[in-house]
XYZ file of C-alpha atoms in Angstrom:
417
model
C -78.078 49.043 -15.724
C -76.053 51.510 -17.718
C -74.474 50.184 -20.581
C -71.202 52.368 -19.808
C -70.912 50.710 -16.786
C -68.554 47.663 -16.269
C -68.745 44.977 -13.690
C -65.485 43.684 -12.723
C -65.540 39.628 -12.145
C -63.021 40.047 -9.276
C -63.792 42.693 -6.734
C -67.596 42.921 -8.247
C -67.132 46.496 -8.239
C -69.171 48.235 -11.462
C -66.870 51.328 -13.058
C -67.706 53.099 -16.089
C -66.171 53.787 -19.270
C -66.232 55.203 -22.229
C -67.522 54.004 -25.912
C -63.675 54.245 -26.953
C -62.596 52.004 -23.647
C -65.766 49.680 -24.088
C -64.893 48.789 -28.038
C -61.336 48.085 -26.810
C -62.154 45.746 -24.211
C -63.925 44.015 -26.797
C -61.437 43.671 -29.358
C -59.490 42.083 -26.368
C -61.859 39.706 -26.232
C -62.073 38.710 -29.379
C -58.645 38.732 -30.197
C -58.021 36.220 -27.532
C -61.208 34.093 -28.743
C -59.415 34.336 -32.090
C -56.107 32.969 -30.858
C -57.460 30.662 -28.947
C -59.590 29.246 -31.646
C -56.387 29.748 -34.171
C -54.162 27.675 -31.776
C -56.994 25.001 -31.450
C -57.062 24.944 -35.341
C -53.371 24.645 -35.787
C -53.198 21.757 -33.188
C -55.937 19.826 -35.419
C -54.070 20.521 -38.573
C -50.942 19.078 -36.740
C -52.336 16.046 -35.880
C -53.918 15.443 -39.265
C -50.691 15.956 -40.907
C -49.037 13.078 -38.544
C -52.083 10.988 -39.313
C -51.552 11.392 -43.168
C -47.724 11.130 -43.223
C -48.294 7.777 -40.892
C -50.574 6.866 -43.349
C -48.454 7.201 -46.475
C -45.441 5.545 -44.791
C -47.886 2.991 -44.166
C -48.643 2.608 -47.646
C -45.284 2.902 -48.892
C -44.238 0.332 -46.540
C -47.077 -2.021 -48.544
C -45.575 -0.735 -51.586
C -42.146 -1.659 -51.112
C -43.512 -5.134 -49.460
C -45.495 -6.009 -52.716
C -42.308 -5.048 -55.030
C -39.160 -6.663 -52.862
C -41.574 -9.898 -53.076
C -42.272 -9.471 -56.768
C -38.228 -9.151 -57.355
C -37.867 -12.291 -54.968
C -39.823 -14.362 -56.946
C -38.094 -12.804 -59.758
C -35.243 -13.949 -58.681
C -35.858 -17.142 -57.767
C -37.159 -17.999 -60.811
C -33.473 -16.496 -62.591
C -31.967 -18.777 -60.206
C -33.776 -22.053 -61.221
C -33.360 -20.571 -64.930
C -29.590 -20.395 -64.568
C -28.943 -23.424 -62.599
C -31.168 -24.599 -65.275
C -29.023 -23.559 -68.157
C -25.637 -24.584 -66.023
C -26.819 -28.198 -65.788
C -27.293 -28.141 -69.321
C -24.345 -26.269 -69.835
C -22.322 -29.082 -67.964
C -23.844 -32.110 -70.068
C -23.033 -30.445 -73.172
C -19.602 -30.002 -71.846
C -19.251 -33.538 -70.502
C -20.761 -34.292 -74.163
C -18.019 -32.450 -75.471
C -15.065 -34.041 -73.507
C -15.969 -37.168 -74.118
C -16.019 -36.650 -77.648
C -13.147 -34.965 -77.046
C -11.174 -37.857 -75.797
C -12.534 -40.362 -77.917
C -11.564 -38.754 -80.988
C -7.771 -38.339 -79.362
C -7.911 -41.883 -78.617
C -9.152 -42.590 -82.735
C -6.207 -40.193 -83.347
C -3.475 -41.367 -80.786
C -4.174 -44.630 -82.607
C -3.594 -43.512 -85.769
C -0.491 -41.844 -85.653
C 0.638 -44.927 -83.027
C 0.315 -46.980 -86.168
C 2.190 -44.488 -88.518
C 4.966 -44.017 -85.382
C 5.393 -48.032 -85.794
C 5.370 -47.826 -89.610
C 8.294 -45.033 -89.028
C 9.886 -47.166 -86.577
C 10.163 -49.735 -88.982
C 11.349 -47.809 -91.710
C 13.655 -46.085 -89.474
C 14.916 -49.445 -88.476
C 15.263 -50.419 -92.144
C 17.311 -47.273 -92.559
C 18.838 -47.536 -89.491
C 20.512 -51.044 -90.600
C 21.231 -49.747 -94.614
C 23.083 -46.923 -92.555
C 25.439 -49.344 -90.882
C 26.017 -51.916 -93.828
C 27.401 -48.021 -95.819
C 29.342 -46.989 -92.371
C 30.706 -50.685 -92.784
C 31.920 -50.006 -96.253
C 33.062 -46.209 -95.965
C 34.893 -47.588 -92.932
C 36.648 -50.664 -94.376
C 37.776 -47.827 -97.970
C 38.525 -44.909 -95.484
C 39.251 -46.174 -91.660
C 41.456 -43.579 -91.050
C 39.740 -40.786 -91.795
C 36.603 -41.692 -90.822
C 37.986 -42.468 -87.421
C 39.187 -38.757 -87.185
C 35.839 -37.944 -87.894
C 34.277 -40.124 -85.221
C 37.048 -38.939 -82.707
C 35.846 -35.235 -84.112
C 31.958 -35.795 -83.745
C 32.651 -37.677 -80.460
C 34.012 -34.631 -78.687
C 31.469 -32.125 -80.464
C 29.192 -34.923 -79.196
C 30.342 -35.136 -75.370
C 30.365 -31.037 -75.483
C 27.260 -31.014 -76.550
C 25.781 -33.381 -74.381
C 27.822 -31.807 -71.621
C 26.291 -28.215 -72.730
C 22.656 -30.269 -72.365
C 23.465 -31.912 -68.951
C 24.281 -28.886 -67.737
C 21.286 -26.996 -69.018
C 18.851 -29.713 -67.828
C 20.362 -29.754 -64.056
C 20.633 -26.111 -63.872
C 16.971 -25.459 -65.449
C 15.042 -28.662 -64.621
C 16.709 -30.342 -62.273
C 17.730 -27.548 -59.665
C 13.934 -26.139 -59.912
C 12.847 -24.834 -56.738
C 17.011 -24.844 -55.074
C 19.671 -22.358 -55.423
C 23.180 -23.241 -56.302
C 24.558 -23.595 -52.897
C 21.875 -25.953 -51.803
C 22.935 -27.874 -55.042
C 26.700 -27.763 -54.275
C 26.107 -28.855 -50.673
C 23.527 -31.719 -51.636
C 26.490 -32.924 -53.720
C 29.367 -33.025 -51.476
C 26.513 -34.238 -48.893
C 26.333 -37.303 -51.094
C 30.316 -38.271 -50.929
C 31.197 -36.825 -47.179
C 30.274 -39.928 -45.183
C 32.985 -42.166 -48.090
C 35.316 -39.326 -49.408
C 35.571 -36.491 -46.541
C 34.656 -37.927 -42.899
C 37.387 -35.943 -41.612
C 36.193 -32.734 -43.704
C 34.644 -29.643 -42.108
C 32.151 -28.001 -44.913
C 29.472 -25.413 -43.630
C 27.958 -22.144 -44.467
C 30.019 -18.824 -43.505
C 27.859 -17.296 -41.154
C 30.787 -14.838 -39.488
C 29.980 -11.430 -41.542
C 31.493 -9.203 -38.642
C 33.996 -7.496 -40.945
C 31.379 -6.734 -43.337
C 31.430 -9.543 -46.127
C 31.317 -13.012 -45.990
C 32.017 -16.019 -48.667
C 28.640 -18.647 -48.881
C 31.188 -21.686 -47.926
C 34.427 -22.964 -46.309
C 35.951 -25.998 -46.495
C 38.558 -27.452 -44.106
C 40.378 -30.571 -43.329
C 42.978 -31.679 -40.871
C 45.062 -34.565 -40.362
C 45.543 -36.615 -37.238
C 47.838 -34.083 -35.890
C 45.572 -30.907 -36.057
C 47.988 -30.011 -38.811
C 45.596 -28.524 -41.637
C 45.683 -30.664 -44.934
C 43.679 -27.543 -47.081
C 41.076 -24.702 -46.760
C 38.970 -23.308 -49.382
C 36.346 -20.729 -49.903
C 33.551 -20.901 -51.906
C 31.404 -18.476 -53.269
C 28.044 -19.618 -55.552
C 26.874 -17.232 -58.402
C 23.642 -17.545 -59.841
C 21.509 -15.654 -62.414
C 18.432 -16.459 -64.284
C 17.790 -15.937 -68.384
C 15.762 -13.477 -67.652
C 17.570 -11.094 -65.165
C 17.818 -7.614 -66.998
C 21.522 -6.410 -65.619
C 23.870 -9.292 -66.511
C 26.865 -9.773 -64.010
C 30.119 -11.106 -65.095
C 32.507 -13.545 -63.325
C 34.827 -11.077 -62.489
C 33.097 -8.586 -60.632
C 33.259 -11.382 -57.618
C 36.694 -11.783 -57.376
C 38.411 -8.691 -55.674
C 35.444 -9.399 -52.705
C 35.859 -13.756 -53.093
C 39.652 -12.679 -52.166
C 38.849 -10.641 -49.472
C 37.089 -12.651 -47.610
C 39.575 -15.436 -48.118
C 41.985 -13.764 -46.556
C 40.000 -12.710 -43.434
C 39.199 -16.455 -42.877
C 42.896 -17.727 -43.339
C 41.629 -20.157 -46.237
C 44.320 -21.168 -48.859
C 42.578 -21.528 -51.854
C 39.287 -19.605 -53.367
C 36.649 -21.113 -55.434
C 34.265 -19.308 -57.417
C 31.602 -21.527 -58.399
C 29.404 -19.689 -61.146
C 26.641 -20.457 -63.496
C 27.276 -16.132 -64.444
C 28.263 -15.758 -68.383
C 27.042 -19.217 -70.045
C 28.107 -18.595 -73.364
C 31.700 -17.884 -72.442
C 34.355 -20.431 -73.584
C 36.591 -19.484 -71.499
C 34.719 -20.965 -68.178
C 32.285 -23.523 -70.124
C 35.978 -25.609 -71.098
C 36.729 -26.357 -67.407
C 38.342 -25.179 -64.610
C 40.002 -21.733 -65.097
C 42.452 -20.483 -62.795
C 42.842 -17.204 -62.540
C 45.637 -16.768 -60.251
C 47.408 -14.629 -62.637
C 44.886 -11.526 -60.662
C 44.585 -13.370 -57.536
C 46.648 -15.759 -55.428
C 45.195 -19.773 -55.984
C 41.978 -18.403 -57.079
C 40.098 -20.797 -59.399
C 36.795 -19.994 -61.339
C 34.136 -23.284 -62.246
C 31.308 -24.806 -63.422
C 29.008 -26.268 -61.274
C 30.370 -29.981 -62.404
C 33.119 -29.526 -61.375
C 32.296 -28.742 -57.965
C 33.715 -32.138 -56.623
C 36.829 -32.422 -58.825
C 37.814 -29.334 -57.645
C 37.890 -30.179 -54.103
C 39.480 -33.600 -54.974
C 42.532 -32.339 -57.030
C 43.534 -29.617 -54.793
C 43.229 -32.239 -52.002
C 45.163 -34.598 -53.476
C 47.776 -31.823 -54.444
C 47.547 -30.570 -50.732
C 48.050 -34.102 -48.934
C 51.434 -34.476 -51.074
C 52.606 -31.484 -49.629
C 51.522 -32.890 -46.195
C 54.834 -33.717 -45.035
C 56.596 -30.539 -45.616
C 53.272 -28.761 -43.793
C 54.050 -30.633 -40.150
C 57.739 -30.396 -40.858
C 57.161 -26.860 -40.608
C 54.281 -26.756 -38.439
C 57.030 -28.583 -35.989
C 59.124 -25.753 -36.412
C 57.315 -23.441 -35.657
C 56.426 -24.783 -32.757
C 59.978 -25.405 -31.701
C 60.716 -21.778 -32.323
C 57.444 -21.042 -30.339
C 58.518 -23.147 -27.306
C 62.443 -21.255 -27.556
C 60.485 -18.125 -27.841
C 58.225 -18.921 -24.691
C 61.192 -19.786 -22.548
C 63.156 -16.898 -23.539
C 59.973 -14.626 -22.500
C 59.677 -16.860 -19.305
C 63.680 -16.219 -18.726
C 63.149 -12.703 -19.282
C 60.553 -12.032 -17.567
C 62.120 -13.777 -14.703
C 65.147 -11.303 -15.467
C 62.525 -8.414 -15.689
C 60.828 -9.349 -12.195
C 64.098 -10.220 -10.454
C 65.315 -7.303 -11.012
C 62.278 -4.745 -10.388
C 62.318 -6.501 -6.940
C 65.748 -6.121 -5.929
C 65.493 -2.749 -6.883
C 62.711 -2.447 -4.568
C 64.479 -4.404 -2.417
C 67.655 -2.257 -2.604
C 65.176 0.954 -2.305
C 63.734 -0.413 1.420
C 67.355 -1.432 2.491
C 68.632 2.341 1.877
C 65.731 4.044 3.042
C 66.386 1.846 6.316
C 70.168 2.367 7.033
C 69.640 5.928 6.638
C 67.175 6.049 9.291
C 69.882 3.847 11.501
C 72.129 6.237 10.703
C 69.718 9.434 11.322
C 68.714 7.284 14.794
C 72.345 6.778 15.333
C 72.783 10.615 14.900
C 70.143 11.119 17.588
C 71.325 9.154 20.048
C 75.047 10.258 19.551
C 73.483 13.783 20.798
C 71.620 12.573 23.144
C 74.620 10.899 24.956
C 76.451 13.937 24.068
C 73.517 16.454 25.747
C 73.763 13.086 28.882
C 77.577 13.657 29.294
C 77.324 17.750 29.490
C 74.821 17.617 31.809
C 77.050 15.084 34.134
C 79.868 17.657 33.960
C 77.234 20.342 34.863
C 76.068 18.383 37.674
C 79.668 17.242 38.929
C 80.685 21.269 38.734
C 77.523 22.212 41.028
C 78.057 19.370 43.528
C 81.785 20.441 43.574
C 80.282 23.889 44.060
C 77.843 22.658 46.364
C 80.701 20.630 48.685
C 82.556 23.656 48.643
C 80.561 25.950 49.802
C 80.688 26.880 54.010
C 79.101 29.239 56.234
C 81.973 31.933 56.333
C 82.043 31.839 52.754
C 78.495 32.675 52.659
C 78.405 35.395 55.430
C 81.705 37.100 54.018
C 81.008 40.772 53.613
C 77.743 39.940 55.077
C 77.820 41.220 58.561
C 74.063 40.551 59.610
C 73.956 36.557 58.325
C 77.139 36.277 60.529
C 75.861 37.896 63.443
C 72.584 35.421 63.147
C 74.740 32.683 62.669
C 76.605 33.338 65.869
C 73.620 33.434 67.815
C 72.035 30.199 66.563
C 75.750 28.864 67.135
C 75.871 30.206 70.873
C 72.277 28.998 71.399
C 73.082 25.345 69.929
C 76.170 25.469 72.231
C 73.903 26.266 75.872
């Protein structure tokens, strides 16, 4: 066999090339060996590479195992350290608090002792005190009772100034001043004011409204008094201070647009003022029976201008009676003229119809009046053609008509045989 000659594996036909063609068909072959083997090679290498990295996570995996158990343990053993320490912590304090209290006890004892020694002297000064007041007063009664009359006012100021303080800081912790007010007049409305209406203005359709209104009648409906009251509060501590009279222009207002007679500002605003820490101020010289107060004087205000209001009770339902007489005139001259007013609107009407009717009588009248006239010319007309008609004969008809006379004759002559 010729070594230029090439067998092909398909058809099995031999063809021959050259040494040029022959080298490249073997490079062809080996290149594809070579690939094939490279690709083989590459796959392996793959697969090793998975194999290792499985491996490592593997080990890591173990790793991380062996050290989140170490730091378990450690921690454990920081927790039975610390609880450790805590329960020893504890009995030292428990130690300490007991020791604590007995030596307040060894001291509360102590100065228990020295407070009775105190009391004692205190008492023994106490009584020295009163034998010298005993003398002064016997050598200078007179002035001494000036004094006393003196230091008893400072006294009941200052003791007012305190029960004031201590029921507007202490005792009205945790409620406003309204709830105050109203717990107070809560207290005397079943005994002083069962007839008395006292709620909350809740009506703020024209913009404003007061925080309370008080109202009272008598039997008769007739109204005894009505006030509005407005509560201002302000803590120490509030940065913009408010004063008393910033409330009244508004306190009026809204007295007026409930019809209430008197207005009541009740304030705890400007403490250190004189002027409203003396008692009830009235400050109708800005606006009409408008009264500014304390908080103490929540009750006496309502009594006094109660008590001021029924006096005046009898002149109220004099009045109130009348009015209402002048009312009831007023209705019955509306009812009378309105009667007038109606009366006459329907005799005008009625008036109206009546016209309207005799002129169509009068227009029907008309119409018939030329309708018997039209009747009584057509009579005549009918009297003048049967006057006609009755007149008329056969020689007036055939005169000057010598051929209707000549048939006439005939029918006459023919009638006759």
């Amino acid at each position: 066999m010729n070594m230029n000659e090439v067998i092909c594996p398909n058809c099995n036909k031999a063809f021959k090339v050259d040494e040029t063609g022959f080298a490249e068909i073997l490079k062809q072959v080996r290149d594809h060996e070579f690939e094939e083997e490279l690709r083989n090679r590459l796959l392996l290498a793959e697969k090793e590479k998975l194999n290792a990295v499985e491996l490592a996570k593997s080990k890591v995996k173990n790793i991380f195992k062996e050290e989140l158990n170490l730091k378990n343990q450690f921690i454990n053993e920081l927790k039975i350290k610390k609880e450790a320490e805590v329960n020893e912590m504890k009995l030292r304090i428990q130690q300490v608090e007991t020791a604590k209290k007995l030596a307040i006890s060894e001291a509360t004892r102590e100065i228990e002792k020295e407070r009775d020694t105190l009391s004692n002297s205190l008492k023994l000064k106490e009584t020295e005190k009163l034998l010298l007041e005993k003398s002064l007063n016997e050598k200078h009664l007179v002035e001494l009772q000036t004094k006393n009359d003196i230091i008893k006012l400072k006294d009941e100021e200052i003791m007012l100034r305190k029960e004031m303080k201590v029921k507007l800081s202490t005792k009205m912790i945790g409620e406003t001043l309204e709830q105050h007010c109203e717990a107070e007049f809560n207290k005397l409305r079943a005994t002083g004011f069962q007839n008395a209406y006292f709620e909350k203005d809740n009506d703020s359709s024209s913009g404003s409204k007061g925080d309370f209104i008080y109202r009272e009648k008598d039997e008769h409906e007739n109204e005894i008094i009505s006030i509005m009251f407005e509560m201002k509060n302000e803590a120490d501590q509030t940065a913009s201070k408010k004063r008393n009279e910033d409330f009244l222009k508004e306190l009026d207002k809204d007295r007026n647009e409930k019809k209430c007679e008197y207005a009541v500002l009740v304030t705890l605003l400007e403490a250190d003022n004189e002027l409203y820490n003396t008692g009830i101020v009235d400050m109708s010289h800005r606006f009409e029976k408008m009264y500014v107060i304390r908080p103490q004087f929540f009750i006496p205000i309502i009594t006094l201008l109660r008590n001021a209001s029924l006096n005046s009770l009898k002149y109220k339902a004099e009045l109130n009676l009348v009015k209402s007489q002048n009312i009831d005139i007023t209705n019955f001259e509306d009812k009378i003229n309105a009667f007038k007013t109606g009366f006459s609107k329907n005799y005008e009407l009625a008036n109206r119809k009546f016209n309207i009717a005799i002129n169509e009588i009068e227009k029907t009248i008309s119409h018939l009046q030329k309708t018997k006239e039209a009747l009584l010319s057509s009579d005549r007309n009918l009297r003048l053609a049967n006057d006609k008609a009755e007149g008329l004969t056969i020689k007036k008809l055939t005169n000057g008509n010598p051929t209707m006379r000549a048939k006439f004759e005939e029918v006459k002559k023919d009638s006759e045989n």
